[in-house]
Tab-separated table of C-alpha atoms in Angstrom:
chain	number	residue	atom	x	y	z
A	1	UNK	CA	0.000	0.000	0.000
A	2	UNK	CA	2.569	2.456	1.172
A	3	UNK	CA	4.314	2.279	-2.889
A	4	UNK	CA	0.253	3.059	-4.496
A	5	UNK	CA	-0.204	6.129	-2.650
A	6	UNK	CA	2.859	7.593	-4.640
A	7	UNK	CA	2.155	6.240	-7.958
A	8	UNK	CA	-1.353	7.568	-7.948
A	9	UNK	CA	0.471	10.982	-6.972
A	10	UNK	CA	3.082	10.439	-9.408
A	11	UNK	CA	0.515	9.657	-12.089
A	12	UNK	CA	-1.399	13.246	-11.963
A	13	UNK	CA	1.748	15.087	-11.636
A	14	UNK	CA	2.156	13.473	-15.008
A	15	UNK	CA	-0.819	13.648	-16.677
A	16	UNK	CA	-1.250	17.694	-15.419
A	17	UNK	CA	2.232	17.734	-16.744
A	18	UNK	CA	1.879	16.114	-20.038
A	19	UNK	CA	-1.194	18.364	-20.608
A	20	UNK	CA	0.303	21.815	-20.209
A	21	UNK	CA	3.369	20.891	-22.007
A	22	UNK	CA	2.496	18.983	-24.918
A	23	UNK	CA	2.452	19.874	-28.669
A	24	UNK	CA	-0.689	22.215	-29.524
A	25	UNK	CA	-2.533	19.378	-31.581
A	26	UNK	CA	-2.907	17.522	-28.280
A	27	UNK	CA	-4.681	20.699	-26.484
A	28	UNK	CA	-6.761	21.292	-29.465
A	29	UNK	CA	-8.268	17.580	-29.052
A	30	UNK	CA	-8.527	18.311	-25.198
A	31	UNK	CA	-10.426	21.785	-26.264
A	32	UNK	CA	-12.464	20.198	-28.384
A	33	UNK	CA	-13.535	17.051	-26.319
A	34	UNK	CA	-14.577	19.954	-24.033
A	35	UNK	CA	-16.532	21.659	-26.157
A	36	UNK	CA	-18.451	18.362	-26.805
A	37	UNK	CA	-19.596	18.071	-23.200
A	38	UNK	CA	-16.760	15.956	-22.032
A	39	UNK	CA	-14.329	16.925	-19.085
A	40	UNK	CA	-11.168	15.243	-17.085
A	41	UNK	CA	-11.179	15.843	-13.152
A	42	UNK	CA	-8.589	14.522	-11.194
A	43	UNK	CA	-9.247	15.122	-7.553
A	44	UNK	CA	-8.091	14.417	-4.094
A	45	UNK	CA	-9.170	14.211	-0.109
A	46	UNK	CA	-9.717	12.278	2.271
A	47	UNK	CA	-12.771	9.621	3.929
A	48	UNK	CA	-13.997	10.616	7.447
A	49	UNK	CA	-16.849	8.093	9.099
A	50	UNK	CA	-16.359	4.908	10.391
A	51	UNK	CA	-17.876	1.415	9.838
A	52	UNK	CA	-20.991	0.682	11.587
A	53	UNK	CA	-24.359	-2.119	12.035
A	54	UNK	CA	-27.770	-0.257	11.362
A	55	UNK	CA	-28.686	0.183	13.850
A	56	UNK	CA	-26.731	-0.431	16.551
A	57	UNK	CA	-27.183	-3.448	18.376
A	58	UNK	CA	-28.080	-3.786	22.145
A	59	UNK	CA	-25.165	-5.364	22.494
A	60	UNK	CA	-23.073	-2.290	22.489
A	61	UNK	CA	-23.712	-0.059	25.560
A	62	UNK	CA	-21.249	2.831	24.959
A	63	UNK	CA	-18.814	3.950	22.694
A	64	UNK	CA	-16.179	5.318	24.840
A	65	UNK	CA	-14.003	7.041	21.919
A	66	UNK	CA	-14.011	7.271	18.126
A	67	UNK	CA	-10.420	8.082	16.118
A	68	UNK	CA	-11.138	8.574	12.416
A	69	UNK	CA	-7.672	7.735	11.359
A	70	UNK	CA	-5.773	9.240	8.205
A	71	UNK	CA	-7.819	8.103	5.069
A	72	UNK	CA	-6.650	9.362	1.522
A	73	UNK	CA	-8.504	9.007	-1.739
A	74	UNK	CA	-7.296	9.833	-5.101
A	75	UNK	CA	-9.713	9.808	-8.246
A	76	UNK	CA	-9.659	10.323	-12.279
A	77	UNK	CA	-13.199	10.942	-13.720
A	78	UNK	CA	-14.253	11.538	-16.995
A	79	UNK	CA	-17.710	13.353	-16.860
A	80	UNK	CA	-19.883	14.440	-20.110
A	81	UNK	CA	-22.751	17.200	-19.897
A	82	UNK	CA	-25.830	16.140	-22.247
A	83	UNK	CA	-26.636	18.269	-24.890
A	84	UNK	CA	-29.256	21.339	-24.291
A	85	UNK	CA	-30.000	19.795	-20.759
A	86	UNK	CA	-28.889	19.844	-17.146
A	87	UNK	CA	-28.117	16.529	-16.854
A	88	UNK	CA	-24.749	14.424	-17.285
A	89	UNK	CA	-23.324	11.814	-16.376
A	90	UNK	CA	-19.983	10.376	-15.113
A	91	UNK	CA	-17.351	7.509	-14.545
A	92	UNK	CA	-14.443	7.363	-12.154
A	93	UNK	CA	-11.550	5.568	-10.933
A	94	UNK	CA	-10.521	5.870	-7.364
A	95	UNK	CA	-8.252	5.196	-4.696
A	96	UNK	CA	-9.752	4.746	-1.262
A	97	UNK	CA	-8.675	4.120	1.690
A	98	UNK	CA	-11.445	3.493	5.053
A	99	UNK	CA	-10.804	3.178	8.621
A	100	UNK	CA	-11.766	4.166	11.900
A	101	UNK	CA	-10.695	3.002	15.258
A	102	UNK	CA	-13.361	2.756	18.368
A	103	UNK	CA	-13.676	1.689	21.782
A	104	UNK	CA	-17.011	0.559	23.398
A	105	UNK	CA	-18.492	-1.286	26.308
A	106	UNK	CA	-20.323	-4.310	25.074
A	107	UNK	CA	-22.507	-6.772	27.251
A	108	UNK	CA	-23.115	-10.093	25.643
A	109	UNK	CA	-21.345	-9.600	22.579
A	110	UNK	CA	-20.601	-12.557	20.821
A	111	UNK	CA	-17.216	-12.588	20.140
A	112	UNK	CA	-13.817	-15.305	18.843
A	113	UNK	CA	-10.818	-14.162	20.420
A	114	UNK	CA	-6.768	-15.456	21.628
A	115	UNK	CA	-6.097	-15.126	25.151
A	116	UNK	CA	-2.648	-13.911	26.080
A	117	UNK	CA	-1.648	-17.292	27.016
A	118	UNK	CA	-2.589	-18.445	23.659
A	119	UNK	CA	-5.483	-20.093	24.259
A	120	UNK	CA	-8.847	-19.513	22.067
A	121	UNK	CA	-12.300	-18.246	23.367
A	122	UNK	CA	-15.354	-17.885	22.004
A	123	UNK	CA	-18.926	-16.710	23.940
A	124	UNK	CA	-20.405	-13.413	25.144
A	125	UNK	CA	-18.131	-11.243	26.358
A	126	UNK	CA	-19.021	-8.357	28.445
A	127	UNK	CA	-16.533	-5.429	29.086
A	128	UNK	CA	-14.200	-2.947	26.832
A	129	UNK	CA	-13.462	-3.901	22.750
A	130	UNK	CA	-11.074	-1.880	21.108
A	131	UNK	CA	-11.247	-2.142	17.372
A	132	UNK	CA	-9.447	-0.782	14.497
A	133	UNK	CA	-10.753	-1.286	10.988
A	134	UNK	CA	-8.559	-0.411	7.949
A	135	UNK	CA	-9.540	-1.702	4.109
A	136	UNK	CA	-8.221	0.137	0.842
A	137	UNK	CA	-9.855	-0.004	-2.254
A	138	UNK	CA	-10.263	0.609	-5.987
A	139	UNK	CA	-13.393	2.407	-6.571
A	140	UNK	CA	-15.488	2.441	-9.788
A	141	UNK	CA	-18.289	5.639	-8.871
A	142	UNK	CA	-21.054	5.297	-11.584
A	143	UNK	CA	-23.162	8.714	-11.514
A	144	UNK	CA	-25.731	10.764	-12.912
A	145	UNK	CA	-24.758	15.018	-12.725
A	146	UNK	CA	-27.584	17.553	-12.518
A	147	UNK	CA	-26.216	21.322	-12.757
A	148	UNK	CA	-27.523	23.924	-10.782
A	149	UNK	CA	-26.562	26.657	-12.624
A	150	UNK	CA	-22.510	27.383	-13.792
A	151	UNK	CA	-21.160	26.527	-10.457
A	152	UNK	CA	-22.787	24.225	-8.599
A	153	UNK	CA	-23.314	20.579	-9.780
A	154	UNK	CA	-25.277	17.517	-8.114
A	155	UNK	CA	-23.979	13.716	-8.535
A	156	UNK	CA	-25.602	10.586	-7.022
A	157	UNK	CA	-25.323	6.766	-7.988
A	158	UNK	CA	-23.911	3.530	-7.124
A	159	UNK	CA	-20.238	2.587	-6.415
A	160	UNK	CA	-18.837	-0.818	-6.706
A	161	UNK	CA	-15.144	-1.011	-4.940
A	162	UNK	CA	-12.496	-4.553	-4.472
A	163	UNK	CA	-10.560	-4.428	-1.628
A	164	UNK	CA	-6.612	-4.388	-2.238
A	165	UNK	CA	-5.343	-4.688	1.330
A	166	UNK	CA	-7.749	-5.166	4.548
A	167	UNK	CA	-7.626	-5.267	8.870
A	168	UNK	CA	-10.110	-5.846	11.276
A	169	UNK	CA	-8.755	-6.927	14.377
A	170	UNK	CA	-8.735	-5.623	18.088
A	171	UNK	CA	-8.469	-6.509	21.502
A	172	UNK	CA	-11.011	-7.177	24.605
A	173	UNK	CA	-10.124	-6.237	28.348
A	174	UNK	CA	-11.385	-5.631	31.651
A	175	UNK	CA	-14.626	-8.115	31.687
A	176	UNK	CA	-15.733	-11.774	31.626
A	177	UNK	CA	-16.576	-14.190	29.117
A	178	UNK	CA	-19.777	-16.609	29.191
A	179	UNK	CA	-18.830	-19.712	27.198
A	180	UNK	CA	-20.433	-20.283	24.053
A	181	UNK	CA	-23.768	-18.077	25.466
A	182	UNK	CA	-24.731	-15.807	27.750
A	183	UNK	CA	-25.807	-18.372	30.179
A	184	UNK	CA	-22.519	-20.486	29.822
A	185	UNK	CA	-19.870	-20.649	32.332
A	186	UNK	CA	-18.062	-17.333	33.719
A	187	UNK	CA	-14.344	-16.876	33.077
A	188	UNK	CA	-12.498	-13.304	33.721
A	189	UNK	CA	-10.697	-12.297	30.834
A	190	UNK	CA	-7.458	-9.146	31.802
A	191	UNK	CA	-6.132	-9.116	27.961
A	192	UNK	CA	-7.105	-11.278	24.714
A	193	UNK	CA	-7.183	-10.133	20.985
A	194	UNK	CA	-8.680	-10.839	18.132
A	195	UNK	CA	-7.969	-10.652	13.793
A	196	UNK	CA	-10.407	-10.823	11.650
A	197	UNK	CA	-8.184	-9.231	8.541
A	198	UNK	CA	-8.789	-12.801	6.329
A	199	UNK	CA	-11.865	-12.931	6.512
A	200	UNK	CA	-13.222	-9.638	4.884
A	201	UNK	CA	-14.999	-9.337	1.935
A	202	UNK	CA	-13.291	-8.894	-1.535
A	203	UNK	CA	-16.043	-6.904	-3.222
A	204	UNK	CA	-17.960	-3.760	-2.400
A	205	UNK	CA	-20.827	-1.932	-3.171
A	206	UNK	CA	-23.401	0.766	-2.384
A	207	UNK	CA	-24.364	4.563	-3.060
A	208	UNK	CA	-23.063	7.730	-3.465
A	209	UNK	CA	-24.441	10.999	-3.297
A	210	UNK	CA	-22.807	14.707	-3.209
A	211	UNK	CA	-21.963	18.196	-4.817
A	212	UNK	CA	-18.824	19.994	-6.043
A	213	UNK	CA	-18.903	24.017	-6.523
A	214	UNK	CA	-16.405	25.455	-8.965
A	215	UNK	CA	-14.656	28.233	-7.294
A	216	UNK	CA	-12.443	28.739	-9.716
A	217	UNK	CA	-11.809	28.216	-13.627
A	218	UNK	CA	-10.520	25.270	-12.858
A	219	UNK	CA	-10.242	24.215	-8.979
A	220	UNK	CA	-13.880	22.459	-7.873
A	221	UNK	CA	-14.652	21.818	-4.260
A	222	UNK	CA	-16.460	18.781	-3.338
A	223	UNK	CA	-18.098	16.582	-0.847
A	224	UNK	CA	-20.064	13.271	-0.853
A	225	UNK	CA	-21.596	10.108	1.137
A	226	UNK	CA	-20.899	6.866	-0.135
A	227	UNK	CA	-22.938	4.271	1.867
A	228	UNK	CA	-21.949	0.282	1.632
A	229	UNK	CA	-25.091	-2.157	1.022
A	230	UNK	CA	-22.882	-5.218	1.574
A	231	UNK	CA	-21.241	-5.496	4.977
A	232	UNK	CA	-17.673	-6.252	5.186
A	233	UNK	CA	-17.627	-9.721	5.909
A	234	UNK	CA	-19.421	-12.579	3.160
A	235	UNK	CA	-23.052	-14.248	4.816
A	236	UNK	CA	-21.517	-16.898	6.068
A	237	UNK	CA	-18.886	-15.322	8.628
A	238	UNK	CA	-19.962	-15.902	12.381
A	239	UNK	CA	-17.381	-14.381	14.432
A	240	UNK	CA	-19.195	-11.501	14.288
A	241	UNK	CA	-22.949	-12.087	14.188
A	242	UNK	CA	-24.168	-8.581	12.799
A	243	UNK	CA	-23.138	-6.753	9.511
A	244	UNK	CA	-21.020	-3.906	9.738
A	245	UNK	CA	-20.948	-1.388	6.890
A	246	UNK	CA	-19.088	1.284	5.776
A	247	UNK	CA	-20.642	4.815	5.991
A	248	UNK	CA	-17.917	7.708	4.881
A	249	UNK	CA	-18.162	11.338	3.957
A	250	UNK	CA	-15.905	12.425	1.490
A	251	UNK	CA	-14.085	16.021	1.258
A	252	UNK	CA	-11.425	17.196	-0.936
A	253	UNK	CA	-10.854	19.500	-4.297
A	254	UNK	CA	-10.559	18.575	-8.387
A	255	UNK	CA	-8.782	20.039	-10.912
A	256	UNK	CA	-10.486	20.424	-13.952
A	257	UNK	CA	-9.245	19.855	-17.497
């Protein structure tokens, strides 16, 4: 992961590059793929939100703190105004990365975890879980644009994303675990962890929905929502017994070719 981040970077330095510097046939076809409707963003910022089950189950009493972490995404999207109409559509390629990390108080949450001693548990555990969740994807944002006016501009569609690199894992402390249910045998529990990184889900999808203003000629500002449908982890994983999806808000700037 830590050699994409710089390639995608590397890659719009050279495509801005390559476009302001190459001969004056190639910026007449830019100028006039413009003037057919059709535009190149490339655009950057970063994913706040975390990854959540609707709603949330009794289970979880509290959540005793929320970090959002540091989550970059990079895009490229083509986007074509319709003629003599508002409307427009658009097609993108992006880089995302989406992670949180939380701490709550959980009482009979069913939980798999490794002691410190090495030895495996599984039951209802009541006390602290601290969890971090970190997945990177590619991103393919399918939308429909509706302009409001010359500088504002509407998007909303679906998103379908495959994960490139994934964690889930975490740690429970301070509480007791009921063997195999909540009515099971007791045993106090200091320190045990718990990695569910293998078991994510490849594929992604949901919905996205925003607006981007054009402040300047060229410089857009933008915000969306992209909601997952599919939770993280395929039907048939039981470690964790409710689906968890990601919810994200979006906030960065384009440059506009």
């Amino acid at each position: 992961m830590k050699r994409i981040i710089p390639l995608f970077l590397l890659f719009a330095v050279s495509f801005s590059a390559t476009a302001q510097h190459e001969p004056a046939d190639t910026d007449s076809n830019i100028l006039r793929a413009a003037l057919k409707g059709w535009h190149i963003k490339l655009s950057a910022g970063f994913n706040v939100g975390g990854t959540s089950p609707l709603p949330l189950p009794r289970e979880i009493r509290s959540i005793e703190g929320y970090s959002p972490l540091l989550n970059i995404s990079v895009e490229g999207a083509v986007q074509k105004r319709f003629d003599d109409s508002r409307w427009g559509m658009m097609l993108g390629l992006r880089f995302d990365q989406k992670g949180m990390e939380t701490d709550a108080k959980v009482k009979n949450y069913h939980i798999e975890m490794t002691a410190d001693d090495g030895g495996f548990m599984e039951g209802a555990w009541t006390g602290n879980v601290k969890t971090k969740v970190r997945n990177t994807y590619l991103t393919i944002p399918v939308l429909a644009t509706y302009s409001l006016g010359s500088r504002w501009q509407l998007s909303a569609g679906p998103y379908f994303s495959y994960r490139i690199e994934g964690e889930f894992s975490g740690e429970a402390c301070d509480g007791y675990l009921r063997h195999h249910d909540p009515t099971g045998e007791k045993a106090y529990v200091t320190h045990a962890s718990y990695d569910f990184s293998d078991d994510l889900r490849r594929f992604q999808w949901g919905l996205q929905a925003g607006g981007e203003f054009k402040a300047y000629k060229h410089l857009l500002v933008n915000a969306n929502l992209q909601w997952g449908l599919n939770g993280i982890f395929p039907a048939d994983f039981q470690a964790v017994t409710f689906d968890l999806y990601p919810i994200y808000a979006n906030i960065g700037f384009s440059y506009l070719f």
